[in-house]
Amino acid sequence: MDGFDKLTENYIKELKKTQTYKTYRDKLNALKKDEEMWNKVSEYRKKREELQNNTPSEELYDKADWFEREHAYIYDNKQAKEFLEAEVALCRLVQDICFKLTQSLDFE
């Protein structure tokens, strides 16, 4: 393993020690105990991703608004809501890391 691979491996280990990652894993494990709700959340996430990736930008706001209203029941479940919030926090952390990396490399 070269130096970069070792640094990456160490970085991943450190990332997994963050409270953001630990919270995400805890909320995921708690939600998975309710198989029915986990399946609903999984389907919701899949459909949301499809909507975001397959909807023309001029239609996205209206369709996303409708989609969230149609799936509001997901957020009525405490475990589902906490998991989705933890997932967003982890995604933002990873996005921030990617942003800092590309900015520091003058990546255009």
mmCIF file of C-alpha atoms in Angstrom:
data_model
loop_
_atom_site.group_PDB
_atom_site.id
_atom_site.type_symbol
_atom_site.label_atom_id
_atom_site.label_comp_id
_atom_site.label_asym_id
_atom_site.label_seq_id
_atom_site.Cartn_x
_atom_site.Cartn_y
_atom_site.Cartn_z
ATOM 1 C CA MET A 1 0.000 0.000 0.000
ATOM 2 C CA ASP A 2 1.469 3.339 -0.978
ATOM 3 C CA GLY A 3 1.478 6.423 1.244
ATOM 4 C CA PHE A 4 -1.673 7.937 -0.220
ATOM 5 C CA ASP A 5 -3.674 4.740 0.293
ATOM 6 C CA LYS A 6 -2.506 4.565 3.903
ATOM 7 C CA LEU A 7 -3.462 8.196 4.505
ATOM 8 C CA THR A 8 -6.883 7.577 2.966
ATOM 9 C CA GLU A 9 -7.408 4.501 5.130
ATOM 10 C CA ASN A 10 -6.453 6.486 8.239
ATOM 11 C CA TYR A 11 -8.742 9.338 7.217
ATOM 12 C CA ILE A 12 -11.655 6.940 6.851
ATOM 13 C CA LYS A 13 -10.952 5.506 10.308
ATOM 14 C CA GLU A 14 -10.977 9.021 11.763
ATOM 15 C CA LEU A 15 -14.150 9.934 9.914
ATOM 16 C CA LYS A 16 -15.865 6.918 11.438
ATOM 17 C CA LYS A 17 -14.939 8.246 14.886
ATOM 18 C CA THR A 18 -16.842 11.500 14.373
ATOM 19 C CA GLN A 19 -20.046 12.107 16.256
ATOM 20 C CA THR A 20 -21.804 12.735 12.936
ATOM 21 C CA TYR A 21 -20.946 9.255 11.673
ATOM 22 C CA LYS A 22 -21.696 7.582 15.011
ATOM 23 C CA THR A 23 -25.094 9.276 15.159
ATOM 24 C CA TYR A 24 -25.853 8.168 11.610
ATOM 25 C CA ARG A 25 -24.987 4.540 12.403
ATOM 26 C CA ASP A 26 -26.978 4.607 15.657
ATOM 27 C CA LYS A 27 -30.057 6.040 13.941
ATOM 28 C CA LEU A 28 -29.721 3.585 11.060
ATOM 29 C CA ASN A 29 -29.528 0.610 13.410
ATOM 30 C CA ALA A 30 -32.494 1.859 15.440
ATOM 31 C CA LEU A 31 -34.615 2.339 12.331
ATOM 32 C CA LYS A 32 -33.736 -1.079 10.927
ATOM 33 C CA LYS A 33 -35.322 -2.672 14.000
ATOM 34 C CA ASP A 34 -38.669 -1.635 12.505
ATOM 35 C CA GLU A 35 -38.470 -3.544 9.230
ATOM 36 C CA GLU A 36 -41.679 -2.100 7.811
ATOM 37 C CA MET A 37 -40.622 1.504 8.405
ATOM 38 C CA TRP A 38 -37.088 0.781 7.174
ATOM 39 C CA ASN A 39 -38.576 -0.522 3.921
ATOM 40 C CA LYS A 40 -40.751 2.604 3.582
ATOM 41 C CA VAL A 41 -37.783 4.882 4.215
ATOM 42 C CA SER A 42 -35.646 2.947 1.734
ATOM 43 C CA GLU A 43 -38.321 3.279 -0.923
ATOM 44 C CA TYR A 44 -38.731 6.991 -0.106
ATOM 45 C CA ARG A 45 -34.986 7.563 -0.476
ATOM 46 C CA LYS A 46 -34.905 5.684 -3.791
ATOM 47 C CA LYS A 47 -37.845 7.650 -5.204
ATOM 48 C CA ARG A 48 -36.409 10.955 -3.954
ATOM 49 C CA GLU A 49 -33.105 10.242 -5.683
ATOM 50 C CA GLU A 50 -34.907 9.337 -8.913
ATOM 51 C CA LEU A 51 -36.905 12.557 -8.691
ATOM 52 C CA GLN A 52 -33.769 14.645 -8.158
ATOM 53 C CA ASN A 53 -31.854 12.959 -10.973
ATOM 54 C CA ASN A 54 -34.634 12.664 -13.562
ATOM 55 C CA THR A 55 -36.633 15.872 -13.223
ATOM 56 C CA PRO A 56 -35.870 18.905 -15.389
ATOM 57 C CA SER A 57 -34.632 21.772 -13.251
ATOM 58 C CA GLU A 58 -37.593 24.003 -14.139
ATOM 59 C CA GLU A 59 -39.984 21.375 -12.727
ATOM 60 C CA LEU A 60 -37.928 20.220 -9.758
ATOM 61 C CA TYR A 61 -39.202 22.678 -7.147
ATOM 62 C CA ASP A 62 -42.880 21.915 -7.740
ATOM 63 C CA LYS A 63 -42.381 18.175 -8.033
ATOM 64 C CA ALA A 64 -40.137 18.050 -4.962
ATOM 65 C CA ASP A 65 -42.694 20.035 -2.974
ATOM 66 C CA TRP A 66 -45.467 17.633 -4.020
ATOM 67 C CA PHE A 67 -43.252 14.617 -3.297
ATOM 68 C CA GLU A 68 -42.445 15.779 0.243
ATOM 69 C CA ARG A 69 -46.129 16.435 1.000
ATOM 70 C CA GLU A 70 -47.033 12.960 -0.282
ATOM 71 C CA HIS A 71 -44.411 11.376 1.947
ATOM 72 C CA ALA A 72 -44.867 13.540 5.039
ATOM 73 C CA TYR A 73 -45.930 10.460 6.988
ATOM 74 C CA ILE A 74 -42.292 9.320 6.919
ATOM 75 C CA TYR A 75 -41.335 12.321 9.046
ATOM 76 C CA ASP A 76 -44.142 11.577 11.485
ATOM 77 C CA ASN A 77 -42.148 8.532 12.570
ATOM 78 C CA LYS A 78 -39.527 9.656 15.111
ATOM 79 C CA GLN A 79 -36.945 7.026 14.177
ATOM 80 C CA ALA A 80 -37.328 7.658 10.451
ATOM 81 C CA LYS A 81 -37.059 11.412 10.925
ATOM 82 C CA GLU A 82 -33.971 11.111 13.121
ATOM 83 C CA PHE A 83 -32.320 8.748 10.647
ATOM 84 C CA LEU A 84 -32.999 11.034 7.680
ATOM 85 C CA GLU A 85 -31.667 14.028 9.606
ATOM 86 C CA ALA A 86 -28.524 12.080 10.533
ATOM 87 C CA GLU A 87 -28.109 10.981 6.925
ATOM 88 C CA VAL A 88 -28.281 14.582 5.719
ATOM 89 C CA ALA A 89 -25.708 15.617 8.331
ATOM 90 C CA LEU A 90 -23.324 12.890 7.179
ATOM 91 C CA CYS A 91 -23.844 13.824 3.523
ATOM 92 C CA ARG A 92 -23.079 17.460 4.326
ATOM 93 C CA LEU A 93 -19.910 16.433 6.140
ATOM 94 C CA VAL A 94 -18.749 14.390 3.145
ATOM 95 C CA GLN A 95 -19.686 17.214 0.741
ATOM 96 C CA ASP A 96 -17.710 19.670 2.854
ATOM 97 C CA ILE A 97 -14.692 17.378 2.783
ATOM 98 C CA CYS A 98 -14.932 17.032 -1.008
ATOM 99 C CA PHE A 99 -15.333 20.789 -1.396
ATOM 100 C CA LYS A 100 -12.269 21.500 0.754
ATOM 101 C CA LEU A 101 -10.239 18.932 -1.149
ATOM 102 C CA THR A 102 -11.122 20.294 -4.585
ATOM 103 C CA GLN A 103 -10.625 23.885 -3.428
ATOM 104 C CA SER A 104 -7.186 23.124 -2.030
ATOM 105 C CA LEU A 105 -6.131 21.512 -5.328
ATOM 106 C CA ASP A 106 -7.325 24.406 -7.495
ATOM 107 C CA PHE A 107 -9.498 21.811 -9.212
ATOM 108 C CA GLU A 108 -11.606 23.393 -11.936
#
